[in-house]
XYZ file of C-alpha atoms in Angstrom:
753
model
C -5.482 -26.449 -0.634
C -4.764 -23.211 -2.492
C -5.526 -22.680 -6.181
C -1.809 -22.169 -6.836
C -0.912 -25.525 -5.227
C -3.582 -27.387 -7.226
C -2.421 -25.826 -10.487
C 1.271 -26.432 -9.850
C 0.899 -30.029 -8.641
C -1.341 -30.891 -11.587
C 1.202 -29.524 -14.063
C 4.127 -31.209 -12.309
C 5.631 -27.856 -11.289
C 5.463 -28.644 -7.580
C 6.141 -31.742 -5.528
C 3.182 -32.970 -3.528
C 2.856 -31.864 0.073
C 3.576 -35.419 1.220
C 6.850 -35.479 -0.753
C 7.853 -32.109 0.663
C 7.210 -33.231 4.212
C 9.404 -36.304 3.684
C 12.389 -34.085 2.911
C 14.788 -33.465 5.813
C 13.874 -30.374 7.827
C 16.294 -27.965 9.492
C 16.407 -28.175 13.257
C 13.760 -25.918 14.783
C 15.080 -23.315 17.183
C 13.873 -22.990 20.744
C 12.047 -19.851 21.798
C 11.470 -19.887 25.532
C 9.227 -22.748 26.506
C 9.502 -26.212 25.010
C 6.128 -25.959 23.256
C 6.470 -22.333 22.156
C 6.204 -23.233 18.460
C 2.968 -25.181 18.811
C -0.282 -23.637 17.711
C -1.398 -21.205 20.403
C -5.044 -22.100 20.877
C -5.726 -19.109 23.124
C -4.373 -16.746 20.489
C -6.529 -18.328 17.795
C -9.632 -18.069 19.979
C -8.758 -14.445 20.585
C -8.397 -13.992 16.831
C -11.933 -15.226 16.209
C -13.282 -12.830 18.824
C -11.392 -9.865 17.321
C -12.628 -10.420 13.790
C -16.205 -9.782 14.841
C -15.386 -6.065 14.927
C -12.325 -5.793 12.680
C -12.619 -3.477 9.699
C -11.553 -6.264 7.337
C -12.721 -4.471 4.182
C -10.425 -1.523 4.878
C -7.372 -3.014 6.638
C -5.256 -6.091 5.852
C -2.195 -7.281 7.740
C 0.728 -9.403 6.569
C -0.206 -11.881 9.296
C -3.314 -12.056 11.426
C -1.007 -12.630 14.435
C 1.929 -10.358 15.353
C 4.948 -11.076 17.622
C 5.004 -10.470 21.364
C 8.755 -9.852 21.715
C 11.464 -8.124 19.725
C 13.319 -11.413 19.432
C 10.335 -13.100 17.772
C 9.843 -9.957 15.660
C 13.381 -10.292 14.268
C 13.369 -14.079 13.938
C 10.061 -14.149 12.038
C 11.813 -12.477 9.049
C 8.667 -10.854 7.653
C 7.581 -7.209 7.595
C 4.779 -6.700 10.101
C 2.693 -4.291 8.098
C -0.902 -3.242 7.553
C -2.302 -2.099 4.208
C -5.041 0.451 4.802
C -7.713 2.050 2.655
C -8.238 5.292 4.619
C -11.458 6.057 2.748
C -12.646 2.478 3.103
C -14.393 0.452 0.448
C -17.472 2.242 -0.808
C -20.661 0.458 0.121
C -24.081 1.073 -1.358
C -25.736 1.986 1.928
C -22.819 4.195 3.006
C -20.951 4.114 6.298
C -22.999 4.200 9.518
C -22.917 7.637 11.127
C -22.533 8.601 14.776
C -23.963 11.993 15.733
C -23.177 13.496 19.136
C -25.368 16.508 18.476
C -24.365 19.407 20.704
C -22.264 17.161 22.954
C -18.496 16.909 22.464
C -17.272 13.816 20.612
C -16.457 11.124 23.149
C -12.798 10.138 22.979
C -9.880 9.260 25.216
C -8.447 12.382 26.824
C -4.970 10.850 26.883
C -4.349 9.378 23.401
C -7.379 10.997 21.688
C -8.714 7.679 20.353
C -12.420 7.562 19.506
C -14.638 5.091 21.327
C -14.898 1.777 19.506
C -16.057 -1.829 19.990
C -12.702 -2.885 21.477
C -12.977 -0.530 24.450
C -13.917 -2.257 27.677
C -17.113 -1.159 29.398
C -16.328 -1.152 33.119
C -18.764 -2.278 35.770
C -19.453 1.296 36.649
C -21.442 2.335 33.592
C -19.940 5.810 33.472
C -16.430 4.518 32.658
C -14.667 2.763 29.759
C -11.075 1.589 29.368
C -9.270 2.814 26.251
C -7.937 -0.077 24.171
C -5.147 2.088 22.704
C -3.528 3.510 25.857
C -5.497 1.677 28.657
C -6.504 4.956 30.335
C -9.953 5.305 31.884
C -12.529 7.357 29.977
C -15.262 9.039 31.979
C -18.582 9.049 30.182
C -20.769 12.133 30.703
C -24.111 11.493 32.364
C -26.782 9.973 30.109
C -24.508 10.074 27.033
C -24.269 6.278 26.725
C -27.388 4.674 28.100
C -27.208 0.881 28.613
C -30.256 0.391 26.422
C -28.484 2.145 23.513
C -25.160 0.302 23.659
C -26.163 -2.407 21.177
C -27.514 0.183 18.737
C -24.525 2.510 18.566
C -22.414 2.110 15.417
C -19.211 3.129 17.197
C -19.634 0.259 19.667
C -20.879 -2.433 17.288
C -19.027 -1.956 13.969
C -15.394 -1.600 12.947
C -15.916 1.278 10.477
C -18.121 4.321 10.906
C -18.362 8.074 10.365
C -18.570 10.636 13.158
C -20.192 13.998 12.508
C -17.669 16.639 13.539
C -18.422 20.131 14.797
C -16.775 23.498 14.262
C -13.899 22.593 16.567
C -12.723 20.225 13.797
C -12.337 22.914 11.146
C -10.020 25.886 10.697
C -12.121 27.438 7.928
C -15.636 27.003 6.518
C -15.989 23.638 4.715
C -14.663 23.933 1.176
C -16.868 23.468 -1.859
C -16.174 20.527 -4.203
C -14.128 21.955 -7.058
C -12.903 20.677 -10.421
C -10.397 22.708 -12.397
C -9.442 21.505 -15.883
C -5.998 22.249 -17.330
C -6.031 21.059 -20.953
C -3.109 20.802 -23.377
C -4.372 21.691 -26.873
C -0.978 21.705 -28.602
C -1.617 18.356 -30.295
C -4.480 17.465 -32.601
C -6.770 15.719 -30.116
C -10.269 16.726 -31.187
C -11.585 13.244 -30.381
C -10.404 13.344 -26.767
C -11.524 16.950 -26.288
C -14.916 15.900 -27.621
C -15.023 12.980 -25.173
C -14.059 15.246 -22.285
C -16.689 17.816 -23.205
C -19.383 15.156 -23.630
C -18.677 13.430 -20.303
C -18.664 16.651 -18.280
C -21.742 17.992 -20.066
C -23.715 14.767 -19.542
C -22.855 14.698 -15.847
C -23.878 18.343 -15.447
C -27.203 17.809 -17.224
C -27.835 14.635 -15.195
C -27.164 16.579 -11.959
C -24.299 14.268 -10.969
C -22.433 17.132 -9.296
C -23.411 18.587 -5.947
C -25.126 21.966 -6.063
C -22.115 23.529 -4.275
C -19.631 22.406 -6.961
C -17.213 24.898 -8.517
C -15.771 24.646 -12.043
C -12.920 26.291 -13.928
C -10.942 25.797 -17.148
C -7.693 26.826 -18.756
C -6.290 25.540 -22.042
C -2.704 25.928 -23.137
C -0.301 25.429 -26.018
C 2.351 28.067 -26.710
C -0.065 30.445 -24.954
C -2.421 30.144 -21.992
C -6.163 30.670 -22.433
C -8.232 31.525 -19.359
C -12.038 31.301 -19.378
C -14.590 33.501 -17.658
C -17.927 31.773 -16.978
C -19.527 34.568 -14.991
C -23.308 34.215 -14.864
C -23.524 37.885 -15.866
C -22.165 37.047 -19.331
C -24.164 35.756 -22.296
C -21.289 33.576 -23.473
C -17.903 32.520 -22.205
C -15.028 34.976 -22.437
C -11.597 33.618 -23.374
C -8.500 35.585 -22.396
C -5.181 34.843 -24.100
C -2.597 35.682 -21.477
C 0.404 37.839 -22.255
C 4.019 36.854 -21.707
C 3.898 37.629 -17.986
C 0.896 35.259 -17.650
C -0.878 37.670 -15.318
C -4.639 37.296 -15.082
C -6.387 39.932 -17.235
C -8.635 41.045 -14.403
C -8.839 40.249 -10.699
C -11.460 37.810 -9.536
C -12.222 34.207 -8.782
C -11.936 31.912 -11.796
C -13.657 29.026 -10.033
C -17.333 29.452 -10.920
C -20.449 28.180 -9.204
C -21.850 25.415 -11.396
C -25.467 26.214 -10.598
C -25.117 29.896 -11.478
C -23.068 29.335 -14.655
C -24.536 26.020 -15.805
C -25.810 27.155 -19.219
C -22.675 29.025 -20.203
C -20.416 26.118 -19.120
C -22.517 23.621 -21.110
C -22.341 25.861 -24.191
C -18.549 25.994 -23.829
C -18.317 22.202 -23.530
C -20.363 21.780 -26.719
C -17.672 23.584 -28.708
C -14.576 22.403 -26.812
C -13.398 20.053 -29.583
C -13.596 22.821 -32.221
C -11.839 25.657 -30.392
C -8.334 24.789 -31.613
C -8.490 23.377 -35.161
C -4.826 24.211 -35.880
C -2.724 22.855 -33.013
C 0.625 24.466 -32.200
C 3.040 21.542 -32.411
C 5.717 23.096 -30.228
C 6.736 23.225 -26.589
C 3.881 24.243 -24.338
C 3.350 26.591 -21.424
C 2.710 23.640 -19.089
C 4.613 24.961 -16.085
C 3.136 28.469 -16.317
C -0.362 27.005 -16.736
C 0.230 24.764 -13.735
C 1.299 27.695 -11.549
C -1.734 29.669 -12.715
C -4.052 26.761 -11.842
C -2.539 26.603 -8.362
C -3.019 30.345 -7.938
C -6.690 30.108 -8.931
C -7.404 27.084 -6.703
C -5.365 27.988 -3.627
C -8.167 29.636 -1.625
C -10.576 26.719 -2.040
C -8.657 23.578 -3.074
C -10.098 20.731 -5.111
C -9.402 18.325 -7.944
C -7.048 19.481 -10.714
C -7.662 17.538 -13.951
C -4.604 17.771 -16.237
C -4.512 16.597 -19.858
C -0.989 16.782 -21.305
C 0.400 15.548 -24.607
C 3.461 17.557 -25.655
C 6.901 17.205 -24.044
C 7.400 19.640 -21.158
C 10.738 21.367 -21.646
C 11.008 22.617 -18.044
C 10.846 19.046 -16.733
C 13.803 17.958 -18.854
C 16.177 20.599 -17.482
C 18.549 18.926 -15.053
C 19.594 20.428 -11.735
C 23.221 20.007 -12.771
C 25.151 20.214 -15.999
C 25.225 16.458 -16.596
C 22.359 14.728 -18.334
C 21.056 11.774 -16.262
C 22.019 8.333 -17.528
C 18.991 6.706 -15.916
C 15.428 7.919 -16.032
C 13.726 6.293 -13.056
C 14.273 9.401 -10.905
C 12.839 12.912 -11.399
C 15.030 15.071 -13.623
C 14.598 18.088 -11.336
C 12.543 19.329 -8.382
C 10.558 22.086 -10.094
C 7.208 20.346 -9.586
C 8.140 19.114 -6.115
C 8.752 22.672 -4.935
C 5.315 23.741 -6.171
C 3.650 20.625 -4.723
C 5.077 21.356 -1.279
C 2.903 24.484 -1.276
C -0.095 22.925 -3.027
C -0.677 20.275 -0.375
C -1.406 23.063 2.108
C -4.087 24.291 -0.324
C -5.686 20.806 -0.546
C -5.213 20.486 -4.319
C -4.932 16.966 -5.775
C -4.139 16.277 -9.468
C -5.358 13.598 -11.851
C -2.924 13.580 -14.781
C -3.858 12.125 -18.182
C -0.774 11.670 -20.380
C -1.098 11.244 -24.159
C 2.511 10.532 -25.116
C 4.206 12.398 -27.903
C 7.720 11.135 -27.426
C 9.223 11.244 -23.932
C 6.901 13.013 -21.458
C 9.069 12.486 -18.348
C 6.484 10.622 -16.291
C 9.047 10.077 -13.506
C 9.092 13.823 -12.850
C 5.302 14.183 -13.176
C 5.020 11.467 -10.525
C 6.224 13.968 -7.917
C 2.776 15.557 -8.069
C 1.069 12.178 -7.769
C 3.175 11.155 -4.774
C 2.975 14.341 -2.701
C -0.596 15.390 -3.524
C -2.291 11.965 -3.374
C -3.005 12.231 -7.077
C -3.233 9.654 -9.826
C -1.863 9.278 -13.316
C -3.144 7.651 -16.507
C -0.934 6.826 -19.472
C -2.163 6.086 -23.008
C 0.625 4.731 -25.176
C -1.628 2.640 -27.439
C -3.457 4.977 -29.856
C -5.851 2.204 -30.919
C -7.604 2.137 -27.543
C -6.723 5.473 -25.941
C -10.156 7.011 -26.631
C -11.985 4.155 -24.885
C -9.624 4.091 -21.919
C -9.722 7.873 -21.589
C -13.526 7.807 -21.583
C -13.773 5.306 -18.733
C -10.899 6.776 -16.708
C -12.123 10.381 -16.860
C -15.703 9.359 -16.164
C -14.550 7.400 -13.113
C -12.463 10.319 -11.796
C -15.464 12.654 -12.015
C -17.884 10.103 -10.526
C -15.827 9.341 -7.420
C -16.949 10.374 -3.971
C -13.939 12.269 -2.610
C -13.101 13.272 0.921
C -12.216 16.942 0.472
C -9.477 18.735 2.474
C -8.771 15.492 4.333
C -6.051 14.634 6.850
C -5.225 11.191 8.204
C -3.559 9.576 11.187
C -3.226 6.141 12.725
C -3.048 5.300 16.432
C -1.422 2.128 17.759
C -1.628 0.565 21.194
C 1.171 0.641 23.765
C 4.379 -1.140 22.784
C 4.181 -0.448 19.046
C 5.310 2.346 16.748
C 5.244 3.212 13.061
C 8.464 2.233 11.293
C 7.715 3.386 7.722
C 4.835 4.642 5.578
C 4.432 3.784 1.884
C 2.043 5.384 -0.598
C 0.890 8.813 -1.759
C 0.812 11.457 0.953
C 2.553 14.506 2.368
C 3.291 15.178 6.020
C 1.247 17.957 7.591
C 2.805 17.726 11.044
C 4.199 14.982 13.289
C 2.037 11.891 12.660
C -0.679 13.745 10.703
C -0.726 13.203 6.932
C -2.287 15.370 4.260
C -4.316 12.852 2.275
C -6.003 15.149 -0.207
C -9.114 13.916 -2.026
C -8.971 10.402 -0.567
C -11.114 7.825 -2.372
C -11.872 4.135 -2.230
C -9.196 2.744 -4.570
C -5.943 3.853 -2.966
C -4.076 2.318 -0.079
C -1.336 3.297 2.328
C 1.008 0.762 3.876
C 2.254 1.168 7.438
C 5.150 -0.999 8.594
C 5.081 -1.411 12.387
C 7.650 -2.459 14.949
C 7.881 -3.026 18.693
C 9.349 -0.092 20.598
C 10.120 -2.144 23.703
C 11.528 -5.646 24.302
C 8.131 -7.166 25.048
C 4.612 -6.033 24.224
C 2.746 -5.513 27.504
C -0.695 -6.648 26.291
C -2.209 -9.567 24.386
C -3.443 -7.536 21.411
C -2.188 -4.850 19.069
C -4.968 -2.340 18.452
C -5.062 0.046 15.504
C -7.403 2.936 14.924
C -7.320 5.112 11.811
C -9.037 8.478 11.538
C -9.678 10.432 8.330
C -10.955 13.957 9.024
C -12.606 15.350 5.906
C -15.280 17.524 4.346
C -18.029 15.658 2.518
C -19.387 16.747 -0.850
C -22.423 18.116 1.007
C -20.203 20.320 3.167
C -20.278 18.291 6.395
C -17.145 17.806 8.490
C -16.787 14.128 9.292
C -14.312 11.660 10.754
C -14.107 8.225 9.145
C -12.831 5.698 11.664
C -11.545 2.150 11.083
C -10.635 -0.195 13.951
C -8.510 -3.326 13.874
C -7.240 -5.813 16.437
C -4.291 -8.193 15.924
C -3.536 -10.821 18.609
C 0.130 -11.280 19.511
C 2.034 -14.482 20.202
C 5.422 -15.899 21.165
C 5.071 -18.619 18.529
C 6.543 -18.057 15.069
C 4.621 -21.121 13.912
C 1.367 -19.457 14.935
C 2.391 -16.243 13.177
C 3.247 -18.155 9.990
C 0.022 -20.150 10.097
C -1.906 -16.863 9.910
C 0.094 -15.163 7.142
C -1.922 -13.458 4.403
C 0.313 -14.552 1.531
C -0.818 -12.024 -1.066
C -0.648 -9.180 1.463
C 2.856 -10.250 2.527
C 4.107 -10.445 -1.072
C 2.648 -7.049 -1.970
C 4.126 -5.541 1.203
C 7.594 -6.753 0.198
C 7.001 -5.385 -3.313
C 5.950 -1.960 -2.038
C 9.061 -1.816 0.158
C 11.178 -2.699 -2.896
C 9.449 -0.033 -5.003
C 10.174 2.503 -2.289
C 13.861 1.546 -2.413
C 13.792 1.919 -6.192
C 12.374 5.436 -5.812
C 15.577 6.584 -4.121
C 17.958 4.507 -6.255
C 20.833 6.424 -7.804
C 21.854 3.987 -10.518
C 21.367 0.482 -11.894
C 23.481 -0.996 -9.078
C 20.838 0.115 -6.591
C 18.190 -1.590 -8.737
C 20.160 -4.832 -8.484
C 20.318 -4.410 -4.705
C 16.537 -4.031 -4.653
C 16.157 -7.432 -6.314
C 18.709 -8.893 -3.916
C 16.611 -7.571 -1.015
C 13.562 -9.420 -2.369
C 15.475 -12.683 -2.847
C 17.026 -12.459 0.630
C 13.624 -11.819 2.212
C 12.004 -14.683 0.287
C 14.841 -17.046 1.180
C 14.566 -16.203 4.895
C 10.807 -16.742 4.858
C 11.214 -20.021 2.953
C 13.714 -21.251 5.534
C 11.273 -20.471 8.349
C 8.537 -22.286 6.428
C 10.663 -25.445 6.517
C 11.584 -25.024 10.166
C 8.015 -24.535 11.324
C 6.354 -26.739 8.679
C 4.062 -24.000 7.403
C 4.232 -24.148 3.569
C 3.474 -20.886 1.737
C 3.233 -22.024 -1.906
C 1.214 -19.039 -3.091
C 3.887 -16.721 -1.716
C 6.474 -18.408 -3.956
C 4.231 -17.771 -6.968
C 3.744 -14.122 -6.055
C 7.465 -13.583 -5.440
C 8.366 -15.236 -8.755
C 5.905 -12.889 -10.470
C 7.500 -9.937 -8.675
C 11.009 -10.952 -9.738
C 9.802 -11.209 -13.346
C 7.931 -7.890 -13.278
C 9.079 -5.571 -16.037
C 9.681 -2.549 -13.813
C 12.352 -4.429 -11.837
C 14.126 -5.607 -14.990
C 14.031 -2.517 -17.186
C 17.225 -0.482 -17.738
C 15.627 3.025 -17.639
C 18.487 4.204 -19.868
C 16.484 5.860 -22.664
C 14.215 8.868 -22.980
C 11.403 6.887 -24.557
C 7.718 6.027 -24.396
C 8.659 2.650 -22.889
C 10.561 4.355 -20.057
C 7.516 6.526 -19.372
C 5.348 3.405 -19.378
C 7.570 1.698 -16.792
C 7.525 4.789 -14.577
C 3.745 4.955 -14.923
C 3.437 1.415 -13.557
C 5.889 2.230 -10.765
C 3.613 5.105 -9.794
C 0.296 3.258 -9.702
C 1.786 0.188 -7.987
C 2.518 2.421 -4.997
C -1.191 2.859 -4.283
C -2.996 -0.112 -5.886
C -4.758 -2.421 -3.442
C -3.530 -5.964 -2.833
C -5.993 -7.960 -4.917
C -5.647 -5.844 -8.042
C -1.861 -5.559 -7.894
C -1.506 -9.342 -7.540
C -3.147 -9.765 -10.958
C -0.486 -7.540 -12.555
C 2.189 -9.869 -11.167
C 0.530 -13.293 -11.437
C -2.101 -13.114 -14.208
C -5.180 -15.314 -14.277
C -5.477 -17.710 -17.248
C -8.737 -19.362 -18.357
C -9.449 -21.990 -21.019
C -12.473 -20.640 -22.883
C -12.778 -23.742 -25.084
C -13.489 -25.942 -22.059
C -15.979 -23.796 -20.168
C -18.411 -25.834 -18.122
C -22.155 -25.309 -17.968
C -21.922 -23.799 -14.476
C -19.125 -21.379 -15.447
C -19.530 -17.667 -16.200
C -23.059 -17.309 -14.900
C -24.547 -15.443 -11.968
C -25.871 -17.525 -9.092
C -29.137 -16.917 -7.249
C -27.428 -14.362 -4.999
C -26.096 -12.404 -7.969
C -22.469 -13.522 -7.556
C -20.470 -14.338 -10.674
C -19.092 -17.882 -10.959
C -15.592 -17.743 -12.447
C -14.163 -20.722 -14.352
C -11.284 -22.616 -12.754
C -7.960 -20.919 -13.638
C -5.321 -22.974 -15.413
C -1.569 -22.924 -14.901
C 0.685 -20.235 -16.394
C 2.772 -22.766 -18.349
C 3.460 -23.509 -22.031
C 1.841 -26.917 -21.660
C -1.587 -25.255 -21.532
C -0.860 -23.590 -24.889
C 0.295 -26.922 -26.324
C -3.041 -28.447 -25.305
C -4.689 -25.994 -27.684
C -7.946 -24.078 -27.660
C -8.856 -20.491 -26.852
C -7.238 -18.972 -23.742
C -8.083 -15.728 -21.935
C -5.412 -14.050 -19.785
C -6.196 -11.263 -17.310
C -2.991 -9.218 -16.896
C -4.573 -6.525 -14.705
C -4.106 -3.634 -17.131
C -5.277 -5.598 -20.206
C -6.888 -8.846 -21.370
C -5.331 -11.154 -23.980
C -7.497 -13.623 -25.911
C -5.021 -16.166 -27.293
C -5.880 -18.496 -30.191
C -3.620 -21.542 -29.951
C -2.340 -23.230 -33.115
C -4.318 -26.321 -32.144
C -7.983 -25.341 -31.946
C -11.474 -26.358 -33.004
C -12.080 -24.506 -36.277
C -15.854 -24.816 -35.971
C -15.744 -23.300 -32.514
C -13.554 -20.415 -33.704
C -15.901 -19.806 -36.647
C -18.836 -19.658 -34.252
C -17.057 -17.112 -32.069
C -15.309 -14.899 -34.649
C -17.106 -15.676 -37.894
C -16.116 -17.937 -40.772
C -13.414 -15.573 -42.048
C -11.523 -15.537 -38.745
C -8.334 -16.921 -40.353
C -7.981 -14.061 -42.816
C -9.187 -10.992 -40.893
C -7.515 -8.780 -38.312
C -9.312 -9.823 -35.163
C -10.573 -7.117 -32.828
C -13.121 -7.166 -30.055
C -15.864 -5.939 -32.380
C -15.634 -9.315 -34.162
C -16.739 -11.114 -31.019
C -20.272 -11.956 -29.945
C -21.571 -11.916 -33.533
C -23.070 -15.380 -33.102
C -25.554 -14.959 -30.292
C -26.687 -18.589 -30.621
C -23.312 -19.858 -29.400
C -23.376 -20.265 -25.624
C -19.590 -19.758 -25.409
C -20.033 -16.257 -26.840
C -22.353 -15.324 -23.997
C -20.056 -16.809 -21.370
C -17.012 -15.072 -22.872
C -18.893 -11.767 -22.921
C -19.906 -12.091 -19.265
C -16.394 -13.128 -18.211
C -14.726 -10.188 -19.986
C -17.305 -7.777 -18.571
C -16.785 -9.134 -15.061
C -12.994 -8.924 -15.319
C -13.401 -5.301 -16.372
C -15.868 -4.714 -13.555
C -18.472 -3.300 -15.862
C -21.739 -4.739 -17.092
C -23.674 -3.812 -20.218
C -21.580 -0.670 -20.753
C -22.532 0.690 -17.337
C -19.510 1.211 -15.119
C -19.691 -0.515 -11.779
C -17.496 1.679 -9.614
C -15.880 -1.135 -7.751
C -12.573 -1.119 -5.970
C -10.655 -1.678 -9.221
C -8.366 1.134 -10.340
C -8.235 0.055 -13.996
C -11.693 0.950 -15.271
C -11.214 -0.352 -18.785
C -8.878 -3.242 -19.589
C -8.516 -3.419 -23.405
C -8.852 -6.812 -25.070
C -6.102 -7.879 -27.480
C -6.816 -10.903 -29.689
C -3.649 -12.808 -30.577
C -3.058 -15.733 -32.924
C -0.192 -17.999 -31.944
C 2.750 -17.440 -34.278
C 1.789 -13.896 -35.311
C 4.961 -12.529 -33.640
C 3.189 -9.450 -32.310
C 4.038 -7.428 -29.206
C 1.032 -8.857 -27.368
C 1.997 -12.438 -28.212
C 5.335 -11.708 -26.561
C 3.534 -10.258 -23.514
C 1.385 -13.395 -23.299
C 4.389 -15.733 -23.251
C 6.322 -13.498 -20.829
C 3.382 -13.848 -18.436
C 3.607 -17.649 -18.392
C 5.668 -17.104 -15.265
C 5.905 -20.742 -14.120
C 8.057 -21.457 -17.186
C 11.313 -19.714 -18.101
C 10.163 -17.589 -21.067
C 10.869 -14.245 -19.421
C 14.073 -13.078 -21.104
C 14.911 -10.783 -18.187
C 14.515 -13.468 -15.506
C 14.935 -16.933 -16.974
C 13.785 -19.114 -14.130
C 10.834 -21.497 -13.924
C 8.885 -22.241 -10.767
C 10.868 -25.305 -9.658
C 14.158 -23.537 -10.336
C 12.995 -20.558 -8.298
C 11.920 -22.719 -5.340
C 15.307 -24.470 -5.389
C 17.125 -21.142 -5.746
C 15.509 -19.604 -2.674
C 16.379 -22.766 -0.777
């Protein structure tokens, strides 16, 4: 029984399974044979065999079984999609590597698939059958010896790297490069100091590869270009003239090893270079074009810090000012990005809002160049968040100048692709600077009336340059059995993956919406899809209670219910979430939609400790309903992007005094007030739980698969009428507190039928 079902039944929000099954069911439809909707035991056995080699850490599917015919495909009423991490989840020991030496890489000559565990070894040892196109692959003499078959990574594991030769490169492997484009128009000495300290520490700790290149420009009403030539005793700063031409020809990406001392000296004084900020419009667009010009021959990571409004982004392509601000105002950045993706440049944009910064237009860079964006609208925690976010960006292991494609077996084709990418040619995507936190979603469909084989095979290939300068191909393999039975398909649905797939499709529709009416149609699409799935659940007696919870959370999500009718910080915040939701992985995005709620006052002895294997034991979540608040105590809510510690009106005063100190009633509670009483066991458990939810331990970042590196903690007293109290109650999604979507869980289940 799922956690959601236990929580909802206990709180009276859901009828018991027995009561549901006693309700009259719609008449099941016939599909071919009389027993076609029974569990297909052969398919399930096949499923167990497939999962031995499936790359389950890098690929998830909406169901572990896909349809055999187009009729079943249409009648199932779900998107048949896979959510893929092209880079794969980083693992401590790294991905196993296959090295063919001087021999050509062994692959199918017809479809170009790489050999993998799902290929059939024929009786004649010199032949294999391709699982993607079924053609026969001839194996060169002595390349695959029988004694080596069980040792080869490409025949025993679902994910692996292949060392690629010169035939897989059109130029010498690029050097890792970081170019910093820093807005100094606002007074941000603290953040400039943080940036300088992080980069300097990483340089002195030799965190960057010896081949790494560095460059800097700063800008306000002028552009300042920096020369770090090793021939100089100190950095030279050039203030560019109105034409923004470089003062002298040359490469302004500098070898870190050669210019280490001069770069470190510059970083030491970065926060003092501009004591009198120019509080006017900046030269953002000119600085951006200059950065592209400097990076175009090599490529790399472009780190952008922007704070002032960018006037060029607010100029509309027509005379009328837009009434809604969920679309880009103009295509200025898009036109530049269409060239930048060919130069393998990917941006990470850090936005410190000063009024309306037009995040929707900045998102064009994120979308087309596989970039990311960070938004700091709370000045009380922006320094901490900026520290962890920037440090994570610089610590990541990127795949440089990378391209990506997916191959599917006969009978299937790609219907749509969702995420951050640009098209290089045909089915090949430019996936610049891929890393382990972003996903792409591929929606698949049958391209013939009936699939000719019993399995759908997928193989992904990411061709990239490693930080050490090696050309490699990262391969993931996945097998999905197919069936004529909708009941079998529904029994194998991954409910969180299905909900997130529907959400990503809806977000994609919102990205091309013209007005608020289109936003309403997006919500209608979600309701129609949920209603169709719910109807099939009743027909085939396969309850999907967690899916109802996820879909209710989606319908209550702020980005689907916001008007986007103002040029404001809140509009930028909504567009920021729309951007990151496109590439967040399933498990993290679910928490944004259906938060986790824990009762800290009732922690058990076995909660919030690490077991003998080092795994953290989470407390049992409680239901997202007002009743839990009425019961009193201290509650902790994980909203994905932040944590809320909620002090209910009814609470144990002695316990609160132990946690916060005796003056907790009269002081403004912040996280620094916590953990003062080390003798209280709840303090230790609360500390460990917060650290685990943030995915960091003892102030050392654990670079896990979580995009949000620092979730701020807001401490809220019930009745304080603060913004974060309102957020807490809005996130009690099983009740009807959400003012934009007033519907509790039972109402929602009845509404979708």
